Coordinates of C-alpha atoms and ligand atoms in Angstrom, one line a residue:
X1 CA 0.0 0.0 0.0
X2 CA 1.2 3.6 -0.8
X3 CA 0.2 7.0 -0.1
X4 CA 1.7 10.5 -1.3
X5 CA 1.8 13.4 1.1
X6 CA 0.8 16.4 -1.2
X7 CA 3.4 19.3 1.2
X8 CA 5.2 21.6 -0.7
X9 CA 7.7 19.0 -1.6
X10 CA 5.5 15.6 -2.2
X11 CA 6.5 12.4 0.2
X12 CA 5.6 9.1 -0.2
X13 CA 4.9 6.6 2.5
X14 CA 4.7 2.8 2.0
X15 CA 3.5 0.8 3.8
X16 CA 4.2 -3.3 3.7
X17 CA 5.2 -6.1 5.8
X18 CA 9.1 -6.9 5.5
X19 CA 9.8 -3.3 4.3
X20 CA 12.9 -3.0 6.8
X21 CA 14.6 -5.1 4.8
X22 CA 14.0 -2.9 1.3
X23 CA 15.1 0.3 3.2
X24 CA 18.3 0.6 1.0
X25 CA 16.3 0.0 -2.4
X26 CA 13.8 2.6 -1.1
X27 CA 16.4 5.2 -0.3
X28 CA 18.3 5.3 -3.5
X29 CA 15.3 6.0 -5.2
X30 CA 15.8 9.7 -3.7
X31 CA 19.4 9.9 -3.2
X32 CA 22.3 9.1 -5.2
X33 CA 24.5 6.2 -4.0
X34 CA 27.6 7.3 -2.2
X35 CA 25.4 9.6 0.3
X36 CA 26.0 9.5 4.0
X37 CA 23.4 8.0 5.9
X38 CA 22.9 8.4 9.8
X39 CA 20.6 5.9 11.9
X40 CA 18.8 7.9 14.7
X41 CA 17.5 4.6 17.2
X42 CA 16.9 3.9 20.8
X43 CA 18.5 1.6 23.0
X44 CA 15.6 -0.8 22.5
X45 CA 14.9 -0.2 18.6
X46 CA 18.7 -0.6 17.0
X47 CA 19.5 -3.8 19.1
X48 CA 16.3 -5.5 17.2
X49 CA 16.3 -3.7 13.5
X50 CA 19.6 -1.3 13.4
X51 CA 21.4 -4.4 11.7
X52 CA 19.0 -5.3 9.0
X53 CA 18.8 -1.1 8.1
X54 CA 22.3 -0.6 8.3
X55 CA 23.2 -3.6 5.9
X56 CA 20.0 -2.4 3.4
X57 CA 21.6 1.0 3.0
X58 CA 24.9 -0.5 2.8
X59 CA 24.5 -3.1 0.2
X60 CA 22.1 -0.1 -1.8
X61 CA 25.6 2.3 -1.3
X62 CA 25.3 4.0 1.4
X63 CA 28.4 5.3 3.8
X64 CA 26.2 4.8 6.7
X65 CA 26.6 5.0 10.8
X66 CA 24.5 4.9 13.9
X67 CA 23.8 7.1 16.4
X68 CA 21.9 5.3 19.9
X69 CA 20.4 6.9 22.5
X70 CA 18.9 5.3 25.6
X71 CA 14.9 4.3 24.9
X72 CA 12.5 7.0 26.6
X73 CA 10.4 10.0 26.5
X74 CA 13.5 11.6 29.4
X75 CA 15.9 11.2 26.8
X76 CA 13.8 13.7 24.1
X77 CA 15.9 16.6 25.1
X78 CA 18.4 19.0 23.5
X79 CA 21.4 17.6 25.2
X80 CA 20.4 14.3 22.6
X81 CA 20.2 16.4 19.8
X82 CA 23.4 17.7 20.7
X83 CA 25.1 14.7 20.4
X84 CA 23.5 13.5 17.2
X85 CA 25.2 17.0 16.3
X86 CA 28.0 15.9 17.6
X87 CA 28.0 12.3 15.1
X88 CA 27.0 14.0 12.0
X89 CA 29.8 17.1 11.7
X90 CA 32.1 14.3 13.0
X91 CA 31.1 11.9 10.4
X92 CA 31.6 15.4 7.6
X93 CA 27.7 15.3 7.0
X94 CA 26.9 17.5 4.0
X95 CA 23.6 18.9 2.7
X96 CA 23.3 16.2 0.5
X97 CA 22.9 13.4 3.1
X98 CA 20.4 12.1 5.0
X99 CA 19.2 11.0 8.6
X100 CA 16.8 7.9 8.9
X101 CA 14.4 7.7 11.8
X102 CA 14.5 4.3 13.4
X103 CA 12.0 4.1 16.3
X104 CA 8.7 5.3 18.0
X105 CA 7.6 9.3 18.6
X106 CA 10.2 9.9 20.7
X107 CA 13.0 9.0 18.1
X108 CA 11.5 10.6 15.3
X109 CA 10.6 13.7 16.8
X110 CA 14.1 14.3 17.6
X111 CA 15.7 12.7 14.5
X112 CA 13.4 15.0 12.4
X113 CA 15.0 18.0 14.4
X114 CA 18.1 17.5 14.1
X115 CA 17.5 17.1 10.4
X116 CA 15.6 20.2 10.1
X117 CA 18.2 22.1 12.1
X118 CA 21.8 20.7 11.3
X119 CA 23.8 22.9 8.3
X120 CA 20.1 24.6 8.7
X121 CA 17.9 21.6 7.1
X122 CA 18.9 17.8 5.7
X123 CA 16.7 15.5 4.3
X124 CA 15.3 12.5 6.4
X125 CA 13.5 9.3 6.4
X126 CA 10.8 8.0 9.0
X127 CA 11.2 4.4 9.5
X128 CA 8.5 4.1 12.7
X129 CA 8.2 1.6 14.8
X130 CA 5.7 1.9 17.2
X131 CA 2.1 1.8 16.5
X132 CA 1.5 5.8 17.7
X133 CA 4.7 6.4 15.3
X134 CA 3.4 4.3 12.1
X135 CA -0.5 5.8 12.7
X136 CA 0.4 9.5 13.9
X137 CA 3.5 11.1 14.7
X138 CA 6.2 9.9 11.8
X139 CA 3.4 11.7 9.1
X140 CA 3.0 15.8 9.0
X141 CA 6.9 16.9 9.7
X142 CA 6.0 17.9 13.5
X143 CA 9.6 17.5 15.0
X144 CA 11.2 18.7 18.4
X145 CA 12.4 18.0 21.9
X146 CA 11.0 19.1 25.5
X147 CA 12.2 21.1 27.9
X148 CA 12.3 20.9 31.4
X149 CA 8.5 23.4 31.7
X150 CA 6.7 21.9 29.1
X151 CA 6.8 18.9 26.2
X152 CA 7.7 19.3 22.8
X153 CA 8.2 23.2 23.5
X154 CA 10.6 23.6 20.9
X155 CA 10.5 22.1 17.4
X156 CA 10.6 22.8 13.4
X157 CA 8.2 21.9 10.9
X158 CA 10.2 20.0 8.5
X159 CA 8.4 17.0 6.0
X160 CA 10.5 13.6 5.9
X161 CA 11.7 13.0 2.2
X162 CA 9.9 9.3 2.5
X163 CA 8.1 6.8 5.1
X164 CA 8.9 3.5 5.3
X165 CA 6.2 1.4 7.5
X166 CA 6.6 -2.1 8.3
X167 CA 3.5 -3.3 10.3
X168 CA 6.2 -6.9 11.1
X169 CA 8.3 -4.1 13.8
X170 CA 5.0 -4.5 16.2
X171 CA 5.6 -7.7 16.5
X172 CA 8.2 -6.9 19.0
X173 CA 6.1 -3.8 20.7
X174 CA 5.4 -4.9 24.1
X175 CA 1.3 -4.7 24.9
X176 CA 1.4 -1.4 26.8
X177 CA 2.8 0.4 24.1
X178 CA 0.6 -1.3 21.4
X179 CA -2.1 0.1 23.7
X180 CA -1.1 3.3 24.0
X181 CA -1.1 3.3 20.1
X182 CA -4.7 2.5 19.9
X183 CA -5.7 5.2 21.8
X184 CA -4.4 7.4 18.9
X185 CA -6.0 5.1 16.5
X186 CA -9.4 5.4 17.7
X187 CA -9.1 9.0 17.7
X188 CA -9.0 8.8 13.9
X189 CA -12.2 6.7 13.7
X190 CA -13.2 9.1 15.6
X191 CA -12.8 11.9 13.9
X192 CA -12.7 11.1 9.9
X193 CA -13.0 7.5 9.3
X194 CA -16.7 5.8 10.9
X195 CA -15.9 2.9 8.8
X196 CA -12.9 2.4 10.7
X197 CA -14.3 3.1 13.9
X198 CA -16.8 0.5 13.2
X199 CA -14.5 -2.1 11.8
X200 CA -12.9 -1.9 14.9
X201 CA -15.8 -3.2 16.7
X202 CA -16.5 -5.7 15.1
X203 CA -13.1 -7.3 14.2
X204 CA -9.7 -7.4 16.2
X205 CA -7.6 -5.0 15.4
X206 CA -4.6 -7.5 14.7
X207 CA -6.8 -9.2 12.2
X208 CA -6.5 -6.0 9.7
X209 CA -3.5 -4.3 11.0
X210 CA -2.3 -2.7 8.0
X211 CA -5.5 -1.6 6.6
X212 CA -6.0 0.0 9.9
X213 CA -2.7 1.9 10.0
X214 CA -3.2 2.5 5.7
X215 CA -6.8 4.4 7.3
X216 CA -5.5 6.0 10.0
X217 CA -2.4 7.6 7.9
X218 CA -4.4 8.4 5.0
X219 CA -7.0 10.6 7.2
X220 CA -3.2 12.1 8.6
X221 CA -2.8 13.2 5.2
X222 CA -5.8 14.5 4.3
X223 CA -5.4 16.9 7.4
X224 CA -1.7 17.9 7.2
X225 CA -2.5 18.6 3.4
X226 CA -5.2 21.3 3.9
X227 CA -3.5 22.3 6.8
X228 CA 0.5 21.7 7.2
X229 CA 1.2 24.3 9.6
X230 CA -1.5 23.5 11.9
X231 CA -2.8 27.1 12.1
X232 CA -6.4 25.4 11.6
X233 CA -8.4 22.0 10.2
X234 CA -4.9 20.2 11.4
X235 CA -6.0 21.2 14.8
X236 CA -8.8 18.3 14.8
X237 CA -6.2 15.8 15.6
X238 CA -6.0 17.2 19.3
X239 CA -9.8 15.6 19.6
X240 CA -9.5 14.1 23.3
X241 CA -6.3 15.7 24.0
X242 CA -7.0 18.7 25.4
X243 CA -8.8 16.9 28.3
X244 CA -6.2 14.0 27.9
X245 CA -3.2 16.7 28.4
X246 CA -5.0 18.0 31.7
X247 CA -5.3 14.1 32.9
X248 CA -1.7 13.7 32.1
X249 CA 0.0 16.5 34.3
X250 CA -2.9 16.3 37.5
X251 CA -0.6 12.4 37.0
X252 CA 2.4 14.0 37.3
X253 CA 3.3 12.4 33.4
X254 CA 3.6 9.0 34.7
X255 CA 0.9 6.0 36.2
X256 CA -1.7 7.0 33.0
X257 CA -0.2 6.7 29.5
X258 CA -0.7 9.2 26.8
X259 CA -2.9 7.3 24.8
X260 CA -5.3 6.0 28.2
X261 CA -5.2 10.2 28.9
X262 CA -6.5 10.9 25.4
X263 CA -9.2 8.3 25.4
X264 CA -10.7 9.5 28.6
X265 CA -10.4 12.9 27.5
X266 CA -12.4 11.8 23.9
X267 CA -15.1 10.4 26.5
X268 CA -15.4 13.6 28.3
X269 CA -15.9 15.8 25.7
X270 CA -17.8 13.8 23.6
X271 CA -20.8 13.7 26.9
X272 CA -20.2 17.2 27.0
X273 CA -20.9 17.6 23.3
X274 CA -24.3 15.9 23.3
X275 CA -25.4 17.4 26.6
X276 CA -24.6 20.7 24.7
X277 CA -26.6 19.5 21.5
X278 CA -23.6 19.7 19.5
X279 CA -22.6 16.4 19.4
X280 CA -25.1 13.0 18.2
X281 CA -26.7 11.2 21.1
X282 CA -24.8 8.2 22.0
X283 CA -21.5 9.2 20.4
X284 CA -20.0 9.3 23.6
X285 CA -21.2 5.3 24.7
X286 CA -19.7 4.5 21.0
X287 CA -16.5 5.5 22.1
X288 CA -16.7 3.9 25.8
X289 CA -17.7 0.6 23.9
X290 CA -14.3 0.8 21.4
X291 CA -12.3 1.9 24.4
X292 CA -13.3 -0.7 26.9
X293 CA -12.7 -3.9 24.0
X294 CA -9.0 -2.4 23.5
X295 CA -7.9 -2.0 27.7
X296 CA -7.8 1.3 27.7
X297 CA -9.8 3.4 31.0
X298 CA -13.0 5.3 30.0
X299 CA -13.3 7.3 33.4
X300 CA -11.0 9.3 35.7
X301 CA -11.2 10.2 40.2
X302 CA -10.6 13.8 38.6
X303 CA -13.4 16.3 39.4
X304 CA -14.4 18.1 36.1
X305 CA -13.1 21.3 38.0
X306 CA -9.6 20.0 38.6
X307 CA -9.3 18.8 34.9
X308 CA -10.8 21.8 33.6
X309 CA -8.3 24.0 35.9
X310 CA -5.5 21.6 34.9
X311 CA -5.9 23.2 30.8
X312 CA -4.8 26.1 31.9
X313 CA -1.4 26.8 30.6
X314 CA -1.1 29.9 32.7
X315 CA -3.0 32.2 34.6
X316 CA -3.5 34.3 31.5
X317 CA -5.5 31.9 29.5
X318 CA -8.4 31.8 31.6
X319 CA -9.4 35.3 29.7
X320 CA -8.6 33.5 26.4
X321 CA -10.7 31.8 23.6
X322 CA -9.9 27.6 23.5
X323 CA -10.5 25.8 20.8
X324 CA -11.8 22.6 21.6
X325 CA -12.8 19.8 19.0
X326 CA -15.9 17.9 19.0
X327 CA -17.3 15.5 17.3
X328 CA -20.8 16.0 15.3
X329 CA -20.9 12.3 15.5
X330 CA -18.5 9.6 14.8
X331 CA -16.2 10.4 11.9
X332 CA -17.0 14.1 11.8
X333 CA -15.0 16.9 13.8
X334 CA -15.0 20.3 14.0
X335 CA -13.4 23.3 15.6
X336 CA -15.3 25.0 18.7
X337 CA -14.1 27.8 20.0
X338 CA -15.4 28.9 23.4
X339 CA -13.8 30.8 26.1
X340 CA -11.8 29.0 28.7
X341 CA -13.2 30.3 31.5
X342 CA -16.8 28.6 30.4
X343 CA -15.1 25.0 30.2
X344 CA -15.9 23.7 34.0
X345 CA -19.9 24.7 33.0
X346 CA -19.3 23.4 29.7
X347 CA -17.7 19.9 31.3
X348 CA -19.8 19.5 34.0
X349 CA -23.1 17.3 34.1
Ligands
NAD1 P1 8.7 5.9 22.1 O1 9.4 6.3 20.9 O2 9.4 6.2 23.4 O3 8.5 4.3 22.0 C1 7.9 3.7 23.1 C2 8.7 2.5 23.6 O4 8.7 1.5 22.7 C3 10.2 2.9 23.8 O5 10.7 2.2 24.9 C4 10.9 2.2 22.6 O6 12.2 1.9 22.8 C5 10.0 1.0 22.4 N1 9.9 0.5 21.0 C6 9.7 1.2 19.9 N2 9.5 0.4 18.8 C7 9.6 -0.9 19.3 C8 9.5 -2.1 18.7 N3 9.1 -2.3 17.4 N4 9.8 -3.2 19.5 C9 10.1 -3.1 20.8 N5 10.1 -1.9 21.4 C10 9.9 -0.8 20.7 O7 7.3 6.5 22.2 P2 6.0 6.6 21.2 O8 4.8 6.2 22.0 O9 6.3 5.9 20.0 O10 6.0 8.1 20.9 C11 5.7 9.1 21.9 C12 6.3 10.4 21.4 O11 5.7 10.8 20.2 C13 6.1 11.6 22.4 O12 7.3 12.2 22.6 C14 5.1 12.5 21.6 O13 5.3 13.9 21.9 C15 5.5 12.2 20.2 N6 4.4 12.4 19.2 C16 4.7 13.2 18.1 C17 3.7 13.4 17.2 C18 4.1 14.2 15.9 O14 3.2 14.5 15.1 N7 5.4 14.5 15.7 C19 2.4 12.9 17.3 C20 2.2 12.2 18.4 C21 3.1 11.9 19.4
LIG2 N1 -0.2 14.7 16.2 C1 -0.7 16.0 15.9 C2 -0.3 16.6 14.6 O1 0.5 16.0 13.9 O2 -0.7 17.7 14.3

């Protein structure tokens, strides 16, 4: 299966079992042999794929090296970035070679800023390997790092020259994270695809894996083609998040996962959407249903006022407009712009 990312320089993404083992092939279709090729992993990722990428680019012509950091969202920092600096002026990286992405979010995010930053922009190539990476984050050239007030506070938008997805890399994904992933996943059901939604339902997930991730990147595209810079329609892809970012920090970022934060937070707002009228009665049970077959927690001890206080970025926002996204039903979101100081009314039964 393949899909082409209409940005102002088209990408294409492919997506097929055993596709790790093609990366070389894939490559020199876009740059000419003798290019200098740096693998961006984790300490998890390179021990179980770095090989088989680093011999594909190789035998396609490559000069290639590695650069590993240790697995985790405590490593996404600029001190990392520094030292992938650090590798490619070492290693004499020009303008004409390339960075390849081997890992979840976490690695990507990163690897895609250091490409858009080093000699001021290089050319990369997402190779994800998580679910949230293959479904979300290694589409739409959103790269960056935290810092210590605040996640992914500083990043470039910068496009990856090609996607490579190879649905065989879950294999290895333990549960929680394959979880986590579907959180994100049924946010796209949610928001553009029913049919998805509903074939999630009725069939396991596992049982149509790739036409699942094919849907779920396709509606990414869609977006992030009307919308690359996020300034508006790409803002639907923050449907549950909002809430789910609030859920995440009143945890103190650890005990509830990203995607178990989001999926509350799509249950939230969707009851709050049909008690307003805006959203289709019974959206909101839909989405319990869907959560509840794939693990993931429906309800939070929160009070609605304590979430609802938790969106505040700072005290200055509560006299600000906030654009939340509902749903008018399954498959259909919109932008709804309210101001913050009417979200605890607007939240609470
Ligand atoms: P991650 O990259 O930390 O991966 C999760 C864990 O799985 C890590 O321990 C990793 O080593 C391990 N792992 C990855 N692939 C594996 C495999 N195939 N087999 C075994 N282990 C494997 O986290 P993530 O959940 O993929 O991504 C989260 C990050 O993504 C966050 O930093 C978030 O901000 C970012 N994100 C970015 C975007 C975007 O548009 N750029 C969108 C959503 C999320
Ligand atoms: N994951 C949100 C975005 O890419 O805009």
């Amino acid at each position: 299966m393949e899909l082409t990312v209409q940005t102002a320089k088209p990408y294409r993404i492919l997506l097929e079992r055993g596709l790790l083992a093609h990366t070389g092939e894939k490559c020199a279709e876009l740059f000419p042999c003798g290019s200098r090729a740096m693998v961006i992993s984790d300490s998890n990722v390179f021990p179980l794929y770095g090989e088989q990428v680093m011999d594909s680019l190789k035998q396609a012509g490559f000069l290639t090296t590695s650069c590993v950091f240790p697995a985790g969202e405590q490593s996404k920092l600029l001190s990392t970035v520094e030292s992938f600096y650090r590798g490619l002026a070492e290693e004499g990286f020009t303008r004409s070679d390339f960075i390849v992405a081997l890992g979840g979010g976490v690695t990507g995010d990163m690897a895609g800023f250091a490409a858009a930053t080093f000699l001021r922009g290089i050319d990369f190539v997402q190779i994800p390997t998580t679910l949230l990476a293959q479904v979300d984050s290694s589409v739409g050239g959103k790269t960056g790092v935290d810092l210590p007030f605040g996640k992914n506070l500083v990043g470039a938008f910068h496009q990856p020259r090609l996607v490579l997805i190879d649905p065989d890399t879950l294999s290895t994904l333990p549960d929680t994270y394959f979880a986590d992933g579907m959180g994100e996943v049924i946010k796209y059901g949610c928001i553009c695809r029913k049919e998805l939604f509903d074939s999630l339902l009725e069939r396991d997930v596992k049982e149509h894996l790739e036409d699942v991730i094919f849907q779920c990147v396709d509606c990414k595209r869609e977006v992030v083609e009307e919308d690359t810079l996020d300034k508006g329609r790409r803002m639907i892809l923050n449907f549950g998040h909002t809430l789910g970012h609030a859920l995440e920090k009143l945890h103190g970022f650890s005990g509830l996962s990203h995607g178990e934060a989001v999926g509350i937070g799509m249950v939230l707002i969707a009851r709050a959407g049909e008690r307003a009228g805006l959203t289709a009665a019974g959206t909101s049970g839909k989405i319990v249903a869907l959560l509840k077959k794939y693990g993931l927690p429906v309800a939070s001890d929160w009070s609605m006022e304590e979430i609802a206080e938790a969106t505040a970025l700072d005290k200055k926002s509560a006299g600000k407009d906030l654009r939340l996204i509902l749903l008018r039903e399954i498959g259909d979101a919109f932008i709804y712009t309210m101001p913050h100081k009417n979200l605890i009314s607007f939240l609470k039964p």
